[in-house]
PDB file of C-alpha atoms and ligand atoms in Angstrom:
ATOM      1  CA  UNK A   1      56.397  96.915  96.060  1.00  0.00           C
ATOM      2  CA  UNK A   2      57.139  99.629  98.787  1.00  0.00           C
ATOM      3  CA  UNK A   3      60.585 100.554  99.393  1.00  0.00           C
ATOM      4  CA  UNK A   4      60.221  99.183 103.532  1.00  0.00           C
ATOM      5  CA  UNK A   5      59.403  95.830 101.968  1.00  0.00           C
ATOM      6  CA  UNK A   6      62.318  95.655  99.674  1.00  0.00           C
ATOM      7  CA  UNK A   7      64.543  92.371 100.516  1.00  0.00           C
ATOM      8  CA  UNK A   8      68.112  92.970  99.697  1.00  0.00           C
ATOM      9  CA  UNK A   9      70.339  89.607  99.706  1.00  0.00           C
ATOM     10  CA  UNK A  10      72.812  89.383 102.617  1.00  0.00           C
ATOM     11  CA  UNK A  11      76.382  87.560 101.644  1.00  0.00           C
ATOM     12  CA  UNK A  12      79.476  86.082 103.088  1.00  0.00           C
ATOM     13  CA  UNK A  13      82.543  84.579 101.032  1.00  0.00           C
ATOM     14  CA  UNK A  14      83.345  82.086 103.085  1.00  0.00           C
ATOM     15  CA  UNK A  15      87.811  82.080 103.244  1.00  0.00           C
ATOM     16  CA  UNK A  16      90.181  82.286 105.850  1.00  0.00           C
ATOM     17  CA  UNK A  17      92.447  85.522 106.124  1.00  0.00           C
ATOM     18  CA  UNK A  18      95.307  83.985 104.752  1.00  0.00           C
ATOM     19  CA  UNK A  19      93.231  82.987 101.566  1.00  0.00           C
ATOM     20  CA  UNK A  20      92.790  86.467 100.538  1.00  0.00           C
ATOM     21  CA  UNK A  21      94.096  87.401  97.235  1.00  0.00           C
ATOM     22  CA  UNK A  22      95.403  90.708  98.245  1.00  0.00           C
ATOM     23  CA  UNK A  23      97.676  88.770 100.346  1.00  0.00           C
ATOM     24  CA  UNK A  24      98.783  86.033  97.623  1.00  0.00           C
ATOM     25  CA  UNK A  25     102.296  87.149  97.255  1.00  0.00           C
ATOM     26  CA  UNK A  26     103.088  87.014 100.987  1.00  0.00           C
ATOM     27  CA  UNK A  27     101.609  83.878 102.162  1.00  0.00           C
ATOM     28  CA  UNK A  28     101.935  80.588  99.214  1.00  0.00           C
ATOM     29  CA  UNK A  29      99.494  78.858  99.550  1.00  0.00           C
ATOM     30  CA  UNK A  30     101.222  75.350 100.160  1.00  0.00           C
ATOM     31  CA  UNK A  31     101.344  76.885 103.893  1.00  0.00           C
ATOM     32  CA  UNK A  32      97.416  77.287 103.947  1.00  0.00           C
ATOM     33  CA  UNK A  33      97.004  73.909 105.432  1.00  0.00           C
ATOM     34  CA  UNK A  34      99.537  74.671 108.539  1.00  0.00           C
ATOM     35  CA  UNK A  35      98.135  77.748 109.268  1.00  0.00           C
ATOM     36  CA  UNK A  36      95.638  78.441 112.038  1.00  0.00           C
ATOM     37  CA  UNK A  37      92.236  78.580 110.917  1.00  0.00           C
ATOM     38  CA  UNK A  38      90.104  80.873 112.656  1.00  0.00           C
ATOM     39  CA  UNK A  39      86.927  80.602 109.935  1.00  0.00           C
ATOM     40  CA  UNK A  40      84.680  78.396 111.690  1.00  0.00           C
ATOM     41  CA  UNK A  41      84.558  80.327 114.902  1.00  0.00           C
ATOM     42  CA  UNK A  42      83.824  83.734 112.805  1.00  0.00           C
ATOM     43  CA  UNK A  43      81.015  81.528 110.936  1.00  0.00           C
ATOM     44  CA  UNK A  44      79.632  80.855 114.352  1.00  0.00           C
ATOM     45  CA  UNK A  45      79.445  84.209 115.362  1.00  0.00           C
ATOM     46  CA  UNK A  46      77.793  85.342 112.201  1.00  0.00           C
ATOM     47  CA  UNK A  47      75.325  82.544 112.331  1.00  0.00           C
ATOM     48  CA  UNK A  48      74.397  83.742 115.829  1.00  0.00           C
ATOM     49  CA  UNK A  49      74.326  87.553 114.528  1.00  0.00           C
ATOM     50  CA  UNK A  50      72.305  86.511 111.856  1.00  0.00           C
ATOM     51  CA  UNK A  51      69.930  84.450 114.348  1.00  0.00           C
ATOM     52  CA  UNK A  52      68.972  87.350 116.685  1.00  0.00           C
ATOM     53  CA  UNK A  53      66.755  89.244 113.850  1.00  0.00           C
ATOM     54  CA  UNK A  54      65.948  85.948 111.569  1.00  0.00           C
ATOM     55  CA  UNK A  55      67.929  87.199 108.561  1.00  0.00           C
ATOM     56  CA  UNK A  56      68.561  84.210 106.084  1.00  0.00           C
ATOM     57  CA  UNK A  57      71.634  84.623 104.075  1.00  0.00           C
ATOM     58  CA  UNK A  58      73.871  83.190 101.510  1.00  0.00           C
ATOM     59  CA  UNK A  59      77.467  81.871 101.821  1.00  0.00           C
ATOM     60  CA  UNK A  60      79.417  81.652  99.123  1.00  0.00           C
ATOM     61  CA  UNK A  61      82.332  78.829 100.338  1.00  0.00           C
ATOM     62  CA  UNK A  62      85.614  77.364  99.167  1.00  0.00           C
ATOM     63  CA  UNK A  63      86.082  73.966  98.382  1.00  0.00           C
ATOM     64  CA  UNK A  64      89.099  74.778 100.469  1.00  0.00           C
ATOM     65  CA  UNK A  65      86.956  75.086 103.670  1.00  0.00           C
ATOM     66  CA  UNK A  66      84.388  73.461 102.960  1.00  0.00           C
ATOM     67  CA  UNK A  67      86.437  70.110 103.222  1.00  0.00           C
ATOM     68  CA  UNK A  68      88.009  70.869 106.227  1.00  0.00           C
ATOM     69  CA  UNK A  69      85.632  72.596 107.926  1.00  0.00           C
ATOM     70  CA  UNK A  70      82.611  69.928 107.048  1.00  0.00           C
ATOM     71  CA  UNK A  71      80.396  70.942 110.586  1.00  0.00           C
ATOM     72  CA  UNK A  72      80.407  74.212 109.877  1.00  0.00           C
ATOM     73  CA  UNK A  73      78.599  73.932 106.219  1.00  0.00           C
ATOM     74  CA  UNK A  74      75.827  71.448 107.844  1.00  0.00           C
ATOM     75  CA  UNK A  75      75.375  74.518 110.303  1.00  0.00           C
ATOM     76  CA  UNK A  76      75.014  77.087 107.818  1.00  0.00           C
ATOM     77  CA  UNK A  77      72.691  74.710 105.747  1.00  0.00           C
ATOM     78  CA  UNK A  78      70.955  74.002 108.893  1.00  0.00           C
ATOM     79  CA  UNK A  79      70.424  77.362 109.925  1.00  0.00           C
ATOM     80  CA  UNK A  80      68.076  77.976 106.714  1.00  0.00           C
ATOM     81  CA  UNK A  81      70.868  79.631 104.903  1.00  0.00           C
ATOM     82  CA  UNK A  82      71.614  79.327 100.928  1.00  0.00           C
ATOM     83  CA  UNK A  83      74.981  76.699 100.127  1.00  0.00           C
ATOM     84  CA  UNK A  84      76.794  78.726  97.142  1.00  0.00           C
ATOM     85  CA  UNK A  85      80.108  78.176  95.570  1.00  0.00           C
ATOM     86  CA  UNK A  86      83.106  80.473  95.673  1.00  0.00           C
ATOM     87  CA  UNK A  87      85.458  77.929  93.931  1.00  0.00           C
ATOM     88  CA  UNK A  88      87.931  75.381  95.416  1.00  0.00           C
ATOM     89  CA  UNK A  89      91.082  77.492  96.382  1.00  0.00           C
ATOM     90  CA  UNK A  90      90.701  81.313  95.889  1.00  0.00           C
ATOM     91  CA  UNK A  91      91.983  81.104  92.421  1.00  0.00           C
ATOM     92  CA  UNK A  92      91.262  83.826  90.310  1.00  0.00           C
ATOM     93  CA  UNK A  93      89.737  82.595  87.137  1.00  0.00           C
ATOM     94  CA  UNK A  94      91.812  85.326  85.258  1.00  0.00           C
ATOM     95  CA  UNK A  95      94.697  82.641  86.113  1.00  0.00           C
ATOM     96  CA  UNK A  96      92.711  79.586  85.163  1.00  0.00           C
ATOM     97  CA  UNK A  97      92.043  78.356  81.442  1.00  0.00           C
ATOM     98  CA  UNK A  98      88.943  77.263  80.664  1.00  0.00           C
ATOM     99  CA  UNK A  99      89.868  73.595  81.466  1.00  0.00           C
ATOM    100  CA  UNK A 100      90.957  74.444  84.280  1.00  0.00           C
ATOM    101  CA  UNK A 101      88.154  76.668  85.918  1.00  0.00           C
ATOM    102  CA  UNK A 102      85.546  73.814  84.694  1.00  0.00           C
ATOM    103  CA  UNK A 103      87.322  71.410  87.015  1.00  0.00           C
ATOM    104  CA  UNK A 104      87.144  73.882  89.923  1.00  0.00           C
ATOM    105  CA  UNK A 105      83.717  75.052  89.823  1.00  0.00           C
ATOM    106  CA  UNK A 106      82.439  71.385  89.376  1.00  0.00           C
ATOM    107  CA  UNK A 107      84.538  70.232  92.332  1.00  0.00           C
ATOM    108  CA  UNK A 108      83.829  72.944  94.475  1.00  0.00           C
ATOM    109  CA  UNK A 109      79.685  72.239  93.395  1.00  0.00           C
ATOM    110  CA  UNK A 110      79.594  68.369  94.112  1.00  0.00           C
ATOM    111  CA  UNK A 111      81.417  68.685  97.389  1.00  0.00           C
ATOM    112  CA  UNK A 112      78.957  71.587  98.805  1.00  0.00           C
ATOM    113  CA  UNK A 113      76.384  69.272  97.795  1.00  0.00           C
ATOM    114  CA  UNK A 114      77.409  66.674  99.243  1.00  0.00           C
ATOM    115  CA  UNK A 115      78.129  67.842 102.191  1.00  0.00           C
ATOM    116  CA  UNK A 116      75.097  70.258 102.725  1.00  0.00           C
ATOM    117  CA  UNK A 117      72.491  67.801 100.976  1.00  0.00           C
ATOM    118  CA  UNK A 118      70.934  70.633  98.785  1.00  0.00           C
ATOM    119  CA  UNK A 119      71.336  72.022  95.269  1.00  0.00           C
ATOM    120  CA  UNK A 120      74.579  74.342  94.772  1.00  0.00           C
ATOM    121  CA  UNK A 121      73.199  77.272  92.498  1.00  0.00           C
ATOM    122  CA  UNK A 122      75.381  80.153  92.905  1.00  0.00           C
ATOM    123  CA  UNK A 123      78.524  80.935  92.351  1.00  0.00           C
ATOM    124  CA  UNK A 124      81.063  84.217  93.373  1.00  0.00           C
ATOM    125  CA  UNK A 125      84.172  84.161  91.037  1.00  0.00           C
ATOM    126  CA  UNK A 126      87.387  85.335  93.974  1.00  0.00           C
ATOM    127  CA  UNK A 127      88.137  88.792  93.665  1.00  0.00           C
ATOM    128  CA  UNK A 128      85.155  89.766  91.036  1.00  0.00           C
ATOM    129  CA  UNK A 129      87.744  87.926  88.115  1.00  0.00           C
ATOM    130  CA  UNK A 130      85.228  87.749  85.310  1.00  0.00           C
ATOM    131  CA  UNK A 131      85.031  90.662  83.158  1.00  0.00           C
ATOM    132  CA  UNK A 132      85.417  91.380  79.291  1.00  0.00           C
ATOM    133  CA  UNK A 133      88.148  89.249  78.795  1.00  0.00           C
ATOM    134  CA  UNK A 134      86.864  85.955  79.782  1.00  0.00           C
ATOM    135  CA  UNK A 135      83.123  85.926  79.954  1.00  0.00           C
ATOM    136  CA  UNK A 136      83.553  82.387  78.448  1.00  0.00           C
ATOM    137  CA  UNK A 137      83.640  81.343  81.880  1.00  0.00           C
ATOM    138  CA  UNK A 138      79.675  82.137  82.387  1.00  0.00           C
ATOM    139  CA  UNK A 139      79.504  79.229  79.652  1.00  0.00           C
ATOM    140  CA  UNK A 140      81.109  76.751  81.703  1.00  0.00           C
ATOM    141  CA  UNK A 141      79.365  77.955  84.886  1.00  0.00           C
ATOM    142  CA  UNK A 142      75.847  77.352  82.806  1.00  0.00           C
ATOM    143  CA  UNK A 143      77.428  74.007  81.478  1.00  0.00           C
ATOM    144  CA  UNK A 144      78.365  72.945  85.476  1.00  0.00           C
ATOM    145  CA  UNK A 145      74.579  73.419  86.621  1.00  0.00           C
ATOM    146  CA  UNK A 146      74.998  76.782  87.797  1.00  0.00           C
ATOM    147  CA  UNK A 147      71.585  79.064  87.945  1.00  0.00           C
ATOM    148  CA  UNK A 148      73.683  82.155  88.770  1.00  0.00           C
ATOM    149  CA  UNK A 149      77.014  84.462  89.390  1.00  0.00           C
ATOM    150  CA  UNK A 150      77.594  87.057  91.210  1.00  0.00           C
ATOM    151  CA  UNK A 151      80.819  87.575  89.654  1.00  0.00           C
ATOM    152  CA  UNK A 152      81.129  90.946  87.544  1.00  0.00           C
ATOM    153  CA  UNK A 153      81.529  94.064  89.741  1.00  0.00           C
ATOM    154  CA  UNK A 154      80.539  97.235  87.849  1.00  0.00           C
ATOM    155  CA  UNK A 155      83.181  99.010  89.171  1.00  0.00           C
ATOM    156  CA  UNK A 156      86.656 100.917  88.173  1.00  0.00           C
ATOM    157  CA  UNK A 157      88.904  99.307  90.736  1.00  0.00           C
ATOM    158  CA  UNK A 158      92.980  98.334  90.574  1.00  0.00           C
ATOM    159  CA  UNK A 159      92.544  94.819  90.876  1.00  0.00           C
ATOM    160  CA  UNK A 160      89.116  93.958  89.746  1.00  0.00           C
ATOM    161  CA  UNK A 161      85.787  95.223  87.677  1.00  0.00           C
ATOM    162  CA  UNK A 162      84.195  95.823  84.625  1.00  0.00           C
ATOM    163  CA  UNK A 163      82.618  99.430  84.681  1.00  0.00           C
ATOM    164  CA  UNK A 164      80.631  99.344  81.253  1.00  0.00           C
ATOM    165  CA  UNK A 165      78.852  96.119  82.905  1.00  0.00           C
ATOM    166  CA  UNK A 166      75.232  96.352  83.996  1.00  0.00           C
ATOM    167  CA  UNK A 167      74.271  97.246  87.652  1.00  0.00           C
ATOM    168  CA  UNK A 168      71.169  95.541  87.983  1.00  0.00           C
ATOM    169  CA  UNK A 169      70.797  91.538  87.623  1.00  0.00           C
ATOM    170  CA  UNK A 170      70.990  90.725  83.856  1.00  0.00           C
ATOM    171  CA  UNK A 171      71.557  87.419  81.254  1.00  0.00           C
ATOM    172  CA  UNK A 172      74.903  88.200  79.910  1.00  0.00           C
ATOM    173  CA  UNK A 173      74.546  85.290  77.646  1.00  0.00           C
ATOM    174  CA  UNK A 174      71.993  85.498  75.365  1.00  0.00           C
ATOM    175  CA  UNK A 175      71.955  82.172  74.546  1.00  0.00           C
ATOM    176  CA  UNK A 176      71.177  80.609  78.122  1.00  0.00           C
ATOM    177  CA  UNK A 177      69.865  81.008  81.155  1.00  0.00           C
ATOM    178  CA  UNK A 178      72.366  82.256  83.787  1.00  0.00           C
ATOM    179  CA  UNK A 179      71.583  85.262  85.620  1.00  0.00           C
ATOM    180  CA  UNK A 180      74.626  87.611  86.755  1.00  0.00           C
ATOM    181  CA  UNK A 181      73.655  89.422  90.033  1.00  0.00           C
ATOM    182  CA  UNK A 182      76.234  92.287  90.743  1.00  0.00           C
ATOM    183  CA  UNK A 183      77.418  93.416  93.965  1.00  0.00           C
ATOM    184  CA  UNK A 184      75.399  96.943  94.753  1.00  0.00           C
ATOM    185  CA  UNK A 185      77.012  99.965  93.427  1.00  0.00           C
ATOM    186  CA  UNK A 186      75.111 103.386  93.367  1.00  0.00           C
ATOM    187  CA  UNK A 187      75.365 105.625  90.107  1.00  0.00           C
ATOM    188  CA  UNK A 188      76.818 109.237  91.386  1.00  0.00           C
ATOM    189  CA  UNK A 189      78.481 111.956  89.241  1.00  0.00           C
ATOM    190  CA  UNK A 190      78.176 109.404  86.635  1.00  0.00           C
ATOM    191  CA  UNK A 191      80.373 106.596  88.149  1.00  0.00           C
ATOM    192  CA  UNK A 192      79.716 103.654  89.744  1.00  0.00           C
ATOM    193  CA  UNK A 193      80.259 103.520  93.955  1.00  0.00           C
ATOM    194  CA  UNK A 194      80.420 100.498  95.538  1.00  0.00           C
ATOM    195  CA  UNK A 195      77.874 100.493  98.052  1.00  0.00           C
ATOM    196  CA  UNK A 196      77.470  96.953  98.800  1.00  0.00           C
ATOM    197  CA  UNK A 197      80.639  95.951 100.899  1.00  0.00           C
ATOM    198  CA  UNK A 198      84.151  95.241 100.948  1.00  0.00           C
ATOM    199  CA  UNK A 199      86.600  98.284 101.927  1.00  0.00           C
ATOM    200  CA  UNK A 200      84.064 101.021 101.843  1.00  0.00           C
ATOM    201  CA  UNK A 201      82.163  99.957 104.108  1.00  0.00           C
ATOM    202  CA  UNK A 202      84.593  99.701 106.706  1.00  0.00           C
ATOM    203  CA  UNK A 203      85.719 103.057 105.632  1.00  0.00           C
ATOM    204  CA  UNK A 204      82.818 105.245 105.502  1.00  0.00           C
ATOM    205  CA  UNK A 205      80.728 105.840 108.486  1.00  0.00           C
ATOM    206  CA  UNK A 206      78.210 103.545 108.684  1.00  0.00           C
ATOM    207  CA  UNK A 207      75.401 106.223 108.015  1.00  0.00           C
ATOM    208  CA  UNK A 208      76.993 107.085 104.589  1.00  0.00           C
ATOM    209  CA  UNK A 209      76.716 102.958 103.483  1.00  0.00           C
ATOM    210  CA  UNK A 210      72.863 103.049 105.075  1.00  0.00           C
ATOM    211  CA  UNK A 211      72.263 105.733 102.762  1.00  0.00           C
ATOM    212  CA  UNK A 212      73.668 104.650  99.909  1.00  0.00           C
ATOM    213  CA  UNK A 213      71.389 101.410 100.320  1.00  0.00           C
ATOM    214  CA  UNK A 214      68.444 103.439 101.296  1.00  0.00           C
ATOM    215  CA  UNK A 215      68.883 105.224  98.411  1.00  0.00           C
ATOM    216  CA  UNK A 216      68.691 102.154  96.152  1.00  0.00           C
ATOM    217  CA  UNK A 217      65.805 101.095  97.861  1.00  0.00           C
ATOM    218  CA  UNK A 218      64.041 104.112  97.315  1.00  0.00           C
ATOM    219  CA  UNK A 219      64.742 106.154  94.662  1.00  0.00           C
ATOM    220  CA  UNK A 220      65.889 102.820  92.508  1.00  0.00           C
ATOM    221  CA  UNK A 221      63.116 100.617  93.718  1.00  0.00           C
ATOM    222  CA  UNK A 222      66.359  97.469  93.614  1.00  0.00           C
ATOM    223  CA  UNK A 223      67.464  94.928  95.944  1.00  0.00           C
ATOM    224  CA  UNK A 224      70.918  95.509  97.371  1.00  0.00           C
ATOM    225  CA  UNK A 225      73.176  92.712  97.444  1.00  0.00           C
ATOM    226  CA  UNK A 226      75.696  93.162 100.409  1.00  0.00           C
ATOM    227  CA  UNK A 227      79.074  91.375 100.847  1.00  0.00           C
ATOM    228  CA  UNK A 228      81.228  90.603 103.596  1.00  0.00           C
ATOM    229  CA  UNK A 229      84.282  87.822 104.754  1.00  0.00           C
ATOM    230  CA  UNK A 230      84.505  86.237 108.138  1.00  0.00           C
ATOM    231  CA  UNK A 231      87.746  88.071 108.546  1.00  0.00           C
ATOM    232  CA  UNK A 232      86.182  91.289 108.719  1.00  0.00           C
ATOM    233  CA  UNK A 233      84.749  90.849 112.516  1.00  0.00           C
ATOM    234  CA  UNK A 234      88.235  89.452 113.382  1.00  0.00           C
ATOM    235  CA  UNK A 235      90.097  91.675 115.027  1.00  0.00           C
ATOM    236  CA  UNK A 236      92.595  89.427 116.762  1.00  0.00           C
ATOM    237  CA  UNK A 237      93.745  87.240 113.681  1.00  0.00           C
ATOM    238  CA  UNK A 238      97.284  86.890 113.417  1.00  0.00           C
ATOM    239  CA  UNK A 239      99.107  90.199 111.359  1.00  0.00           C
ATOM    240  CA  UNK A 240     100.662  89.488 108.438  1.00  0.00           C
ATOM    241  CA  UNK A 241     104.213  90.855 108.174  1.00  0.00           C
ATOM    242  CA  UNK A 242     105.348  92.421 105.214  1.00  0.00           C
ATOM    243  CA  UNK A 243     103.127  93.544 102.865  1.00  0.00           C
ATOM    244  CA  UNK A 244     102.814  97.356 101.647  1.00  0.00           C
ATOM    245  CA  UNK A 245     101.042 100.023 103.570  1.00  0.00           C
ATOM    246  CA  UNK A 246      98.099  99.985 101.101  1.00  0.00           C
ATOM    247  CA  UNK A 247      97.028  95.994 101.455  1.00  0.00           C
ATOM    248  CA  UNK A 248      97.487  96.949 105.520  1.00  0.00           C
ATOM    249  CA  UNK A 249      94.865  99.674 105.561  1.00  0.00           C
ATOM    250  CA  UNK A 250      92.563  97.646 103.304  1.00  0.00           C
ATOM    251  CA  UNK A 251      92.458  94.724 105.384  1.00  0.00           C
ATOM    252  CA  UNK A 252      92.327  96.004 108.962  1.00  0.00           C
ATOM    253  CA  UNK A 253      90.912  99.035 108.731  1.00  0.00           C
ATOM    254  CA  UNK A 254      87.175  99.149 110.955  1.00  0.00           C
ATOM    255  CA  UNK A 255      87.879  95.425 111.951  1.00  0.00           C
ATOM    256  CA  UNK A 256      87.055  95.927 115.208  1.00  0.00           C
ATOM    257  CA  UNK A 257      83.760  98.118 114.272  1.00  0.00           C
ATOM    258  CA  UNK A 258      82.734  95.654 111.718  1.00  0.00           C
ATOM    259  CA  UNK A 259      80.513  93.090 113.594  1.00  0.00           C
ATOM    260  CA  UNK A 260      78.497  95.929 115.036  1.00  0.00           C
ATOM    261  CA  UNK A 261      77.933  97.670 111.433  1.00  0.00           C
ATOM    262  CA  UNK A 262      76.341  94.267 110.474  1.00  0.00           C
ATOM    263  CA  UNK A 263      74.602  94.172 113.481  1.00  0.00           C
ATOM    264  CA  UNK A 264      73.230  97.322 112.212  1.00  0.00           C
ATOM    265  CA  UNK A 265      72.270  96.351 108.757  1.00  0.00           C
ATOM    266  CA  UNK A 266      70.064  93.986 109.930  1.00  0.00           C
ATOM    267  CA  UNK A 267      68.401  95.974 112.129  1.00  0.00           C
ATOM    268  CA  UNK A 268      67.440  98.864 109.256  1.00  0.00           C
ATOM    269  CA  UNK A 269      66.856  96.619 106.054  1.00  0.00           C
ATOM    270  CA  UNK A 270      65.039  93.556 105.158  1.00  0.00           C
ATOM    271  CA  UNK A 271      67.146  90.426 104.373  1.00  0.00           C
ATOM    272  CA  UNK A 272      66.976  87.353 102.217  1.00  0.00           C
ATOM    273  CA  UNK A 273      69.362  84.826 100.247  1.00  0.00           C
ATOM    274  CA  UNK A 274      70.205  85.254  96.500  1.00  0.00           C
ATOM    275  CA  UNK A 275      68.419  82.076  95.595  1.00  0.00           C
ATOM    276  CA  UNK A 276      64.878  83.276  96.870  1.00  0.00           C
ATOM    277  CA  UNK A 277      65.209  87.001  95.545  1.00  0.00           C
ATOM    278  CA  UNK A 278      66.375  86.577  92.502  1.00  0.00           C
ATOM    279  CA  UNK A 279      65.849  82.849  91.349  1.00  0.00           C
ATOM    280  CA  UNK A 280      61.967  82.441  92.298  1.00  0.00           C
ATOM    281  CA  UNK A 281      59.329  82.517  90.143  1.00  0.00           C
ATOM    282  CA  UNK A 282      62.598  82.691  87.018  1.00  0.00           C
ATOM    283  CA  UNK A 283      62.999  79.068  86.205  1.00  0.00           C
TER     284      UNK A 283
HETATM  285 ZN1   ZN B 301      87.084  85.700  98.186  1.00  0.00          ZN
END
């Protein structure tokens, strides 16, 4: 396959900005449900972004949202995308037992079904929180009908990753079927960048992330798989008081360049959902 005809999966973890587990000290989450939601009008925009070059995507959405915001799925389903699972309320599954984390990923699956009328394959753990201490929860996510995860970043990073992992989509389980997909990273002076969202890219310059991804196209010959949150293209939702210096930076930094960098991305690389790349021609 030619690098130009590589198709790297676009993503979106569909929360709210107050859902955000960077902000989970500040804001408890009993005051989630008086807050102002501003997610379905970013979804909109996206969808329409999205639209103008054809890129199919997939969205990886909270039971949270998805039960509130019931429209919005049907118009992501509608608009060709992929319906995956990023649990019911942003909680990390390093704070779940195992009883615990069953019940959310099967809620979170049966309610995207039902809403969006098609399969629920996928699921994004919040925050990357599977890594070497609890891979036991890729057994229940086989056990709950899952066909994938995109839940164990290869990086070293203060709150999240597992650097020894794999970079490229593997079966951490030998004994079934469930492929983990891991968010990009690119292999330089023998460490791990991310190279596939979040921070960085709001950070760099956009020409250093279109490298990086070029350079996985090319020289690796691999799919990219790209992350983002609705948030990012907000610039004018509400400021949280209070928190430290570095949680400020990380979350508004580039906001108001974000939407514009996507814009871009879909302009210089090929698109597709996680389901089609990675799942077709597997089972
Ligand atoms: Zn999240």
């Amino acid at each position: 396959m030619s690098a130009a005809s590589i198709r790297n999966a676009m993503t979106i973890d569909v929360e709210d900005y107050f859902q955000v587990s960077a902000f989970a000290p500040y804001i408890p989450r009993e005051s989630w449900a008086s807050r102002v939601c501003r997610v379905e009008s970013n979804i909109d925009r996206i969808l329409a972004l999205l639209d103008e070059k054809e890129v199919k995507a997939t969205f990886f959405t909270l039971g949270w949202i998805a039960e509130r915001h019931a429209g919005m799925v049907r118009r992501i389903v509608a608009g060709g995308h992929e319906l995956a699972s990023h649990g019911w309320g942003h909680q990390r599954v390093t704070d779940q037992a195992s009883h615990e984390f069953r019940e959310d990923v099967v809620r979170s699956k049966a309610l995207l079904e039902d809403i969006g009328g098609q399969a629920v394959l996928g699921y994004r753990a919040p925050s990357f929180s599977i890594g070497r201490h609890n891979l036991w929860a890729l057994d229940v996510l086989e056990e709950s009908g899952y066909r994938y995860s995109s839940s164990i970043y290869p990086i070293r990073h203060d709150h999240y990753g597992m650097p020894e992992a794999p970079r490229f989509p593997y079966h951490p389980r030998p004994q079934h079927g469930l492929l983990e997909v891991p968010i990009t990273t690119l292999q330089l002076f023998q460490r791990n960048f991310p190279a596939g969202g979040g921070g960085y890219f709001r950070l760099w310059p956009y020409p250093v992330s279109r490298w990086l991804l070029q350079r996985l196209n090319h020289r690796e010959g691999r799919s990219a798989i790209f992350y983002f949150h609705p948030w990012e293209i907000d610039p004018g939702q509400p400021r949280q008081p209070g928190i430290g210096m570095k949680t400020r930076f990380r979350h508004y930094y580039n906001l108001d360049r974000m939407e514009g960098r996507i814009r871009a991305l879909t302009r210089d690389f090929q698109w597709g959902r996680m389901d089609r790349i990675f799942l077709e021609g597997s089972a």
